[in-house]
PDB file of C-alpha atoms and ligand atoms in Angstrom:
ATOM      1  CA  MET A   1     105.393 353.566 212.426  1.00 97.00           C
ATOM      2  CA  LEU A   2     104.154 350.075 211.381  1.00 98.00           C
ATOM      3  CA  ILE A   3     102.644 348.023 214.016  1.00 98.00           C
ATOM      4  CA  THR A   4     101.977 344.287 213.037  1.00 98.00           C
ATOM      5  CA  PHE A   5      99.897 341.871 214.854  1.00 98.00           C
ATOM      6  CA  GLU A   6     100.419 338.210 214.730  1.00 98.00           C
ATOM      7  CA  GLY A   7      99.092 334.781 216.131  1.00 97.00           C
ATOM      8  CA  ILE A   8      96.766 331.970 215.246  1.00 95.00           C
ATOM      9  CA  ASP A   9      92.937 332.309 213.903  1.00 91.00           C
ATOM     10  CA  GLY A  10      91.020 332.992 217.144  1.00 93.00           C
ATOM     11  CA  ALA A  11      94.005 334.631 218.806  1.00 97.00           C
ATOM     12  CA  GLY A  12      92.352 337.991 219.393  1.00 97.00           C
ATOM     13  CA  LYS A  13      94.384 339.890 216.514  1.00 97.00           C
ATOM     14  CA  SER A  14      91.133 341.476 215.188  1.00 96.00           C
ATOM     15  CA  THR A  15      89.758 342.450 218.607  1.00 97.00           C
ATOM     16  CA  GLN A  16      92.501 344.064 219.574  1.00 98.00           C
ATOM     17  CA  VAL A  17      93.476 345.848 216.192  1.00 98.00           C
ATOM     18  CA  LYS A  18      90.117 347.470 216.532  1.00 98.00           C
ATOM     19  CA  LYS A  19      90.984 348.729 219.987  1.00 98.00           C
ATOM     20  CA  LEU A  20      94.566 350.045 219.250  1.00 98.00           C
ATOM     21  CA  LYS A  21      92.562 351.630 216.222  1.00 98.00           C
ATOM     22  CA  LYS A  22      90.547 353.803 218.319  1.00 98.00           C
ATOM     23  CA  TYR A  23      92.710 354.541 220.894  1.00 98.00           C
ATOM     24  CA  LEU A  24      95.110 356.036 217.996  1.00 98.00           C
ATOM     25  CA  THR A  25      92.463 357.659 216.098  1.00 98.00           C
ATOM     26  CA  GLU A  26      91.225 359.300 219.531  1.00 98.00           C
ATOM     27  CA  ASN A  27      94.869 360.740 220.143  1.00 96.00           C
ATOM     28  CA  ASN A  28      95.026 362.646 216.746  1.00 96.00           C
ATOM     29  CA  HIS A  29      96.676 360.010 214.786  1.00 97.00           C
ATOM     30  CA  ASP A  30      96.443 358.911 211.112  1.00 98.00           C
ATOM     31  CA  VAL A  31      95.716 355.423 210.888  1.00 98.00           C
ATOM     32  CA  LEU A  32      95.406 353.000 208.298  1.00 98.00           C
ATOM     33  CA  VAL A  33      94.514 349.311 209.148  1.00 97.00           C
ATOM     34  CA  LEU A  34      94.984 346.640 206.329  1.00 96.00           C
ATOM     35  CA  ARG A  35      94.933 343.404 205.780  1.00 88.00           C
ATOM     36  CA  GLU A  36      96.332 340.963 203.703  1.00 88.00           C
ATOM     37  CA  PRO A  37      95.822 339.570 200.780  1.00 88.00           C
ATOM     38  CA  GLY A  38      94.214 342.592 199.219  1.00 89.00           C
ATOM     39  CA  GLY A  39      94.373 346.308 199.592  1.00 89.00           C
ATOM     40  CA  THR A  40      94.935 347.251 195.916  1.00 92.00           C
ATOM     41  CA  ILE A  41      93.342 346.761 192.491  1.00 93.00           C
ATOM     42  CA  VAL A  42      95.878 343.687 191.534  1.00 94.00           C
ATOM     43  CA  ALA A  43      96.156 342.272 195.173  1.00 94.00           C
ATOM     44  CA  GLU A  44      92.396 342.095 195.396  1.00 92.00           C
ATOM     45  CA  LYS A  45      92.572 340.244 191.651  1.00 94.00           C
ATOM     46  CA  ILE A  46      94.876 337.771 193.702  1.00 94.00           C
ATOM     47  CA  ARG A  47      93.099 337.830 196.639  1.00 90.00           C
ATOM     48  CA  ASP A  48      89.991 335.963 194.820  1.00 91.00           C
ATOM     49  CA  LEU A  49      92.780 333.638 193.003  1.00 91.00           C
ATOM     50  CA  LEU A  50      93.987 332.798 196.745  1.00 88.00           C
ATOM     51  CA  LEU A  51      90.411 332.772 198.252  1.00 85.00           C
ATOM     52  CA  GLU A  52      88.060 331.206 195.794  1.00 84.00           C
ATOM     53  CA  ASN A  53      89.014 327.290 196.488  1.00 74.00           C
ATOM     54  CA  LYS A  54      88.387 326.235 192.833  1.00 76.00           C
ATOM     55  CA  HIS A  55      91.861 325.843 192.009  1.00 80.00           C
ATOM     56  CA  ASP A  56      94.937 323.566 192.521  1.00 86.00           C
ATOM     57  CA  ILE A  57      97.209 325.726 193.779  1.00 87.00           C
ATOM     58  CA  THR A  58     101.019 324.250 194.791  1.00 87.00           C
ATOM     59  CA  PRO A  59     102.409 325.340 198.482  1.00 86.00           C
ATOM     60  CA  ILE A  60     104.951 327.510 196.155  1.00 89.00           C
ATOM     61  CA  GLY A  61     102.641 328.993 193.969  1.00 91.00           C
ATOM     62  CA  GLU A  62     100.575 329.724 197.329  1.00 89.00           C
ATOM     63  CA  LEU A  63     103.545 331.244 198.856  1.00 93.00           C
ATOM     64  CA  LEU A  64     104.581 333.489 195.720  1.00 95.00           C
ATOM     65  CA  LEU A  65     101.177 334.521 195.066  1.00 94.00           C
ATOM     66  CA  PHE A  66     100.502 335.572 198.821  1.00 94.00           C
ATOM     67  CA  SER A  67     104.396 337.469 198.173  1.00 96.00           C
ATOM     68  CA  ALA A  68     103.169 339.367 195.018  1.00 97.00           C
ATOM     69  CA  SER A  69     100.374 340.451 196.731  1.00 96.00           C
ATOM     70  CA  ARG A  70     102.092 342.045 199.335  1.00 97.00           C
ATOM     71  CA  ALA A  71     104.479 343.741 197.010  1.00 97.00           C
ATOM     72  CA  GLU A  72     101.906 344.946 195.848  1.00 96.00           C
ATOM     73  CA  LEU A  73     100.661 347.036 199.012  1.00 96.00           C
ATOM     74  CA  VAL A  74     103.665 347.759 200.283  1.00 98.00           C
ATOM     75  CA  GLN A  75     104.759 349.469 197.114  1.00 97.00           C
ATOM     76  CA  HIS A  76     101.398 351.262 196.595  1.00 96.00           C
ATOM     77  CA  THR A  77     100.183 351.629 200.069  1.00 97.00           C
ATOM     78  CA  ILE A  78     102.003 351.087 202.966  1.00 98.00           C
ATOM     79  CA  LEU A  79     104.851 352.370 201.807  1.00 98.00           C
ATOM     80  CA  PRO A  80     103.561 356.016 200.795  1.00 98.00           C
ATOM     81  CA  ALA A  81     100.983 356.019 203.978  1.00 98.00           C
ATOM     82  CA  LEU A  82     104.332 355.668 206.155  1.00 98.00           C
ATOM     83  CA  GLU A  83     106.014 358.669 204.130  1.00 98.00           C
ATOM     84  CA  LYS A  84     102.923 360.719 205.192  1.00 97.00           C
ATOM     85  CA  ARG A  85     103.575 359.563 208.939  1.00 96.00           C
ATOM     86  CA  THR A  86     100.415 357.493 209.021  1.00 98.00           C
ATOM     87  CA  VAL A  87     100.660 354.913 211.770  1.00 98.00           C
ATOM     88  CA  VAL A  88      99.621 351.929 209.711  1.00 98.00           C
ATOM     89  CA  ILE A  89      98.303 348.482 211.783  1.00 98.00           C
ATOM     90  CA  LEU A  90      98.751 345.105 210.112  1.00 97.00           C
ATOM     91  CA  ASP A  91      96.333 342.263 210.901  1.00 95.00           C
ATOM     92  CA  ARG A  92      99.467 340.124 209.851  1.00 95.00           C
ATOM     93  CA  PHE A  93     102.282 340.464 207.754  1.00 96.00           C
ATOM     94  CA  TYR A  94     105.319 338.058 206.797  1.00 97.00           C
ATOM     95  CA  ASP A  95     105.657 336.726 210.191  1.00 97.00           C
ATOM     96  CA  SER A  96     102.608 335.066 209.174  1.00 95.00           C
ATOM     97  CA  THR A  97     104.489 333.458 206.196  1.00 95.00           C
ATOM     98  CA  THR A  98     107.267 332.344 207.930  1.00 97.00           C
ATOM     99  CA  ALA A  99     105.141 330.727 210.833  1.00 96.00           C
ATOM    100  CA  TYR A 100     102.736 328.792 208.297  1.00 92.00           C
ATOM    101  CA  GLN A 101     104.278 328.187 205.091  1.00 92.00           C
ATOM    102  CA  GLY A 102     107.883 328.213 207.436  1.00 95.00           C
ATOM    103  CA  TYR A 103     107.609 326.266 210.223  1.00 96.00           C
ATOM    104  CA  GLY A 104     103.776 324.888 209.583  1.00 92.00           C
ATOM    105  CA  ARG A 105     103.951 323.239 206.390  1.00 89.00           C
ATOM    106  CA  GLY A 106     107.987 323.048 206.366  1.00 92.00           C
ATOM    107  CA  LEU A 107     109.404 325.367 203.421  1.00 94.00           C
ATOM    108  CA  ASP A 108     112.426 326.236 203.433  1.00 96.00           C
ATOM    109  CA  LEU A 109     113.205 329.320 206.381  1.00 97.00           C
ATOM    110  CA  ASP A 110     116.351 330.610 204.035  1.00 97.00           C
ATOM    111  CA  VAL A 111     114.131 330.783 201.203  1.00 95.00           C
ATOM    112  CA  LEU A 112     111.184 332.368 202.693  1.00 97.00           C
ATOM    113  CA  GLN A 113     113.120 334.841 204.479  1.00 96.00           C
ATOM    114  CA  SER A 114     114.571 336.139 200.962  1.00 97.00           C
ATOM    115  CA  ILE A 115     111.314 336.067 199.305  1.00 97.00           C
ATOM    116  CA  ASN A 116     109.839 338.035 202.457  1.00 98.00           C
ATOM    117  CA  ALA A 117     112.602 340.219 202.333  1.00 97.00           C
ATOM    118  CA  ILE A 118     111.727 341.049 198.505  1.00 97.00           C
ATOM    119  CA  ALA A 119     107.996 341.307 199.263  1.00 98.00           C
ATOM    120  CA  SER A 120     108.374 343.633 201.560  1.00 98.00           C
ATOM    121  CA  SER A 121     110.945 345.946 200.437  1.00 97.00           C
ATOM    122  CA  GLY A 122     113.317 345.336 203.155  1.00 96.00           C
ATOM    123  CA  LEU A 123     110.601 347.176 205.500  1.00 98.00           C
ATOM    124  CA  VAL A 124     110.402 345.462 208.859  1.00 98.00           C
ATOM    125  CA  PRO A 125     107.697 346.322 211.816  1.00 98.00           C
ATOM    126  CA  ASP A 126     108.560 348.797 214.613  1.00 98.00           C
ATOM    127  CA  ILE A 127     106.608 346.430 216.671  1.00 98.00           C
ATOM    128  CA  THR A 128     104.922 343.568 216.730  1.00 98.00           C
ATOM    129  CA  PHE A 129     102.275 342.155 218.864  1.00 98.00           C
ATOM    130  CA  TYR A 130     102.099 338.474 218.937  1.00 98.00           C
ATOM    131  CA  LEU A 131      98.903 336.985 220.823  1.00 98.00           C
ATOM    132  CA  ASP A 132     100.135 333.811 222.259  1.00 98.00           C
ATOM    133  CA  ILE A 133      97.116 331.102 222.402  1.00 98.00           C
ATOM    134  CA  SER A 134      97.037 327.369 222.124  1.00 96.00           C
ATOM    135  CA  PRO A 135      95.003 325.318 219.330  1.00 94.00           C
ATOM    136  CA  GLU A 136      92.595 323.789 221.827  1.00 93.00           C
ATOM    137  CA  ASP A 137      91.488 327.479 223.437  1.00 95.00           C
ATOM    138  CA  ALA A 138      91.466 328.800 219.807  1.00 93.00           C
ATOM    139  CA  LEU A 139      89.127 326.264 218.426  1.00 88.00           C
ATOM    140  CA  ILE A 140      87.006 326.485 221.568  1.00 89.00           C
ATOM    141  CA  ARG A 141      86.905 330.177 221.211  1.00 88.00           C
ATOM    142  CA  LYS A 142      85.566 329.656 217.215  1.00 79.00           C
ATOM    143  CA  PHE A 143      82.840 327.020 218.624  1.00 77.00           C
ATOM    144  CA  SER A 144      81.657 328.861 221.213  1.00 80.00           C
ATOM    145  CA  GLU A 145      81.497 332.031 218.261  1.00 75.00           C
ATOM    146  CA  LYS A 146      79.651 329.811 216.314  1.00 64.00           C
ATOM    147  CA  SER A 147      77.321 328.677 219.415  1.00 58.00           C
ATOM    148  CA  ILE A 148      78.105 325.036 219.068  1.00 52.00           C
ATOM    149  CA  PRO A 149      76.737 323.219 222.641  1.00 53.00           C
ATOM    150  CA  LEU A 150      79.743 322.185 224.609  1.00 49.00           C
ATOM    151  CA  ALA A 151      79.206 318.494 224.348  1.00 48.00           C
ATOM    152  CA  PHE A 152      80.290 318.388 220.607  1.00 48.00           C
ATOM    153  CA  GLU A 153      83.418 320.175 221.334  1.00 51.00           C
ATOM    154  CA  GLU A 154      85.391 317.293 222.424  1.00 51.00           C
ATOM    155  CA  ASN A 155      84.513 315.051 219.858  1.00 54.00           C
ATOM    156  CA  GLU A 156      85.349 317.941 217.391  1.00 53.00           C
ATOM    157  CA  LEU A 157      88.959 318.067 219.224  1.00 55.00           C
ATOM    158  CA  ASP A 158      89.550 314.392 219.095  1.00 50.00           C
ATOM    159  CA  ARG A 159      88.905 314.497 215.246  1.00 46.00           C
ATOM    160  CA  MET A 160      91.407 317.850 215.121  1.00 44.00           C
ATOM    161  CA  GLU A 161      94.052 316.603 217.055  1.00 47.00           C
ATOM    162  CA  ASN A 162      94.481 313.961 214.315  1.00 48.00           C
ATOM    163  CA  SER A 163      95.011 316.661 211.570  1.00 50.00           C
ATOM    164  CA  GLY A 164      94.316 320.335 212.467  1.00 81.00           C
ATOM    165  CA  LEU A 165      95.991 320.603 215.766  1.00 87.00           C
ATOM    166  CA  GLY A 166      99.368 319.299 214.535  1.00 91.00           C
ATOM    167  CA  PHE A 167      99.971 322.076 211.939  1.00 92.00           C
ATOM    168  CA  TYR A 168      98.974 324.647 214.428  1.00 94.00           C
ATOM    169  CA  GLN A 169     101.294 323.554 216.679  1.00 95.00           C
ATOM    170  CA  ARG A 170     104.038 323.662 214.499  1.00 96.00           C
ATOM    171  CA  VAL A 171     103.031 327.411 213.561  1.00 96.00           C
ATOM    172  CA  ARG A 172     102.563 328.295 217.743  1.00 98.00           C
ATOM    173  CA  ASP A 173     106.341 327.117 217.874  1.00 98.00           C
ATOM    174  CA  GLY A 174     107.382 329.061 214.835  1.00 98.00           C
ATOM    175  CA  TYR A 175     105.748 332.060 216.098  1.00 98.00           C
ATOM    176  CA  MET A 176     107.565 331.357 219.686  1.00 98.00           C
ATOM    177  CA  LYS A 177     110.944 330.825 218.118  1.00 98.00           C
ATOM    178  CA  LEU A 178     110.229 334.304 216.093  1.00 98.00           C
ATOM    179  CA  ALA A 179     109.489 336.211 219.423  1.00 98.00           C
ATOM    180  CA  GLU A 180     112.174 334.654 221.127  1.00 98.00           C
ATOM    181  CA  HIS A 181     114.843 336.356 218.456  1.00 97.00           C
ATOM    182  CA  ASN A 182     113.234 339.270 217.511  1.00 98.00           C
ATOM    183  CA  ASP A 183     113.068 342.083 219.445  1.00 97.00           C
ATOM    184  CA  ARG A 184     110.228 343.812 217.541  1.00 98.00           C
ATOM    185  CA  PHE A 185     108.061 341.021 219.354  1.00 98.00           C
ATOM    186  CA  VAL A 186     105.860 341.471 222.358  1.00 98.00           C
ATOM    187  CA  LEU A 187     104.548 338.157 223.526  1.00 98.00           C
ATOM    188  CA  LEU A 188     101.327 338.539 224.823  1.00 98.00           C
ATOM    189  CA  ASN A 189      99.030 336.158 226.524  1.00 98.00           C
ATOM    190  CA  ALA A 190      95.848 335.833 224.348  1.00 98.00           C
ATOM    191  CA  CYS A 191      93.969 334.427 227.118  1.00 98.00           C
ATOM    192  CA  ASP A 192      94.317 338.033 229.053  1.00 98.00           C
ATOM    193  CA  ASP A 193      90.897 339.796 229.730  1.00 98.00           C
ATOM    194  CA  PRO A 194      90.924 342.039 226.027  1.00 98.00           C
ATOM    195  CA  GLN A 195      90.725 345.363 227.993  1.00 98.00           C
ATOM    196  CA  VAL A 196      94.151 344.138 230.055  1.00 98.00           C
ATOM    197  CA  LEU A 197      95.671 343.346 226.824  1.00 98.00           C
ATOM    198  CA  HIS A 198      94.131 346.643 225.168  1.00 98.00           C
ATOM    199  CA  HIS A 199      96.150 348.542 228.294  1.00 98.00           C
ATOM    200  CA  LYS A 200      99.114 346.799 228.010  1.00 98.00           C
ATOM    201  CA  ILE A 201      99.869 347.100 224.086  1.00 98.00           C
ATOM    202  CA  VAL A 202      98.845 350.903 224.308  1.00 98.00           C
ATOM    203  CA  LYS A 203     101.458 351.212 227.423  1.00 98.00           C
ATOM    204  CA  HIS A 204     104.194 349.951 224.313  1.00 98.00           C
ATOM    205  CA  ILE A 205     103.319 352.233 221.509  1.00 98.00           C
ATOM    206  CA  VAL A 206     103.083 354.971 224.197  1.00 97.00           C
ATOM    207  CA  SER A 207     106.566 354.433 225.075  1.00 95.00           C
ATOM    208  CA  LEU A 208     107.553 353.789 221.085  1.00 96.00           C
ATOM    209  CA  PHE A 209     106.292 356.851 220.557  1.00 93.00           C
ATOM    210  CA  SER A 210     108.335 358.452 222.945  1.00 92.00           C
ATOM    211  CA  ALA A 211     111.396 356.546 222.373  1.00 90.00           C
ATOM    212  CA  ASN A 212     110.589 357.777 218.610  1.00 85.00           C
ATOM    213  CA  ARG A 213     110.338 361.300 219.535  1.00 80.00           C
ATOM    214  CA  THR A 214     113.561 361.726 221.187  1.00 68.00           C
ATOM    215  CA  SER A 215     115.803 359.682 218.714  1.00 64.00           C
ATOM    216  CA  THR A 216     114.837 362.594 215.942  1.00 57.00           C
ATOM    217  CA  GLU A 217     115.302 365.201 218.823  1.00 52.00           C
ATOM    218  CA  ILE A 218     118.549 363.944 218.979  1.00 49.00           C
TER     219      ILE A 218
HETATM  220  N1  ADP B 301      91.569 338.161 225.086  1.00 56.97           N
HETATM  221  C1  ADP B 301      90.136 337.503 224.824  1.00 56.97           C
HETATM  222  N2  ADP B 301      89.896 336.807 225.664  1.00 56.97           N
HETATM  223  C2  ADP B 301      88.266 336.388 225.279  1.00 56.97           C
HETATM  224  N3  ADP B 301      88.019 335.936 224.126  1.00 56.97           N
HETATM  225  C3  ADP B 301      88.413 336.958 223.155  1.00 56.97           C
HETATM  226  C4  ADP B 301      89.565 337.201 223.464  1.00 56.97           C
HETATM  227  N4  ADP B 301      90.003 338.721 222.304  1.00 56.97           N
HETATM  228  C5  ADP B 301      88.948 337.921 221.643  1.00 56.97           C
HETATM  229  N5  ADP B 301      88.548 336.986 221.905  1.00 56.97           N
HETATM  230  C6  ADP B 301      86.827 336.411 221.307  1.00 56.97           C
HETATM  231  O1  ADP B 301      87.958 335.594 220.400  1.00 56.97           O
HETATM  232  C7  ADP B 301      87.436 335.442 218.714  1.00 56.97           C
HETATM  233  C8  ADP B 301      88.301 335.809 218.240  1.00 56.97           C
HETATM  234  O2  ADP B 301      88.870 336.754 217.923  1.00 56.97           O
HETATM  235  P1  ADP B 301      89.258 337.626 216.766  1.00 56.97           P
HETATM  236  O3  ADP B 301      89.503 339.053 217.139  1.00 56.97           O
HETATM  237  O4  ADP B 301      88.442 337.753 215.611  1.00 56.97           O
HETATM  238  O5  ADP B 301      90.622 336.494 216.771  1.00 56.97           O
HETATM  239  P2  ADP B 301      91.423 336.909 215.274  1.00 56.97           P
HETATM  240  O6  ADP B 301      91.065 338.037 214.458  1.00 56.97           O
HETATM  241  O7  ADP B 301      92.866 336.438 215.968  1.00 56.97           O
HETATM  242  O8  ADP B 301      90.826 335.963 214.369  1.00 56.97           O
HETATM  243  C9  ADP B 301      86.104 336.763 218.900  1.00 56.97           C
HETATM  244  O9  ADP B 301      84.881 335.969 219.030  1.00 56.97           O
HETATM  245  C10 ADP B 301      86.499 337.467 220.423  1.00 56.97           C
HETATM  246  O10 ADP B 301      85.564 337.568 220.945  1.00 56.97           O
HETATM  247 MG1   MG B 302      91.223 338.416 212.494  1.00 56.97          MG
END
């Protein structure tokens, strides 16, 4: 089973991935958690290139590097794990590419869809949890993580509104469109209590497991 988590930075993906991994492991499932880019020798080298920040990479170059890293991970790690019936949890997958590079940066959505399908060998997640949060609330979470005093936040929010927030709003709108048009998406309010979110996620996973069991029995 392939489970993916999506949402802008600060939405709570890593928090929920950790809780779900613990739950599934305690319930005797083999679980593999992966984060892109990286995960194989070649994909790690691509990760270094992308994150080193010392190279000027064009948006298309960036897209293709992310996709190359994804292709390596899918072929060398994800497909073999799924073959062994391991539950694979991905903290972001190609929906991030669609939301960020497509809706956020304005790259052609049809082109992205083709590249995404090639990079992932046509693999589609069984379920995708989208944690929805406003860019403003996500920013406030980041500030509180770094213990920046509250009085500072409003100035910073004003400054971000002119640049970053517009981009993240487009990304959020893009995710909402994806959630509307794909049955595998589960839309979650990222501002719910983490434990409440975890219980909702587990409920969906349990019903997916039982649906899969029924379909193999038939
Ligand atoms: N449901 C939630 N409600 C409030 N705060 C949360 C919630 N989920 C996560 N957080 C906090 O928000 C911050 C970002 O969470 P994280 O899981 O790292 O997000 P992401 O991986 O999506 O960037 C962390 O400080 C985390 O403790
Ligand atoms: Mg994270």
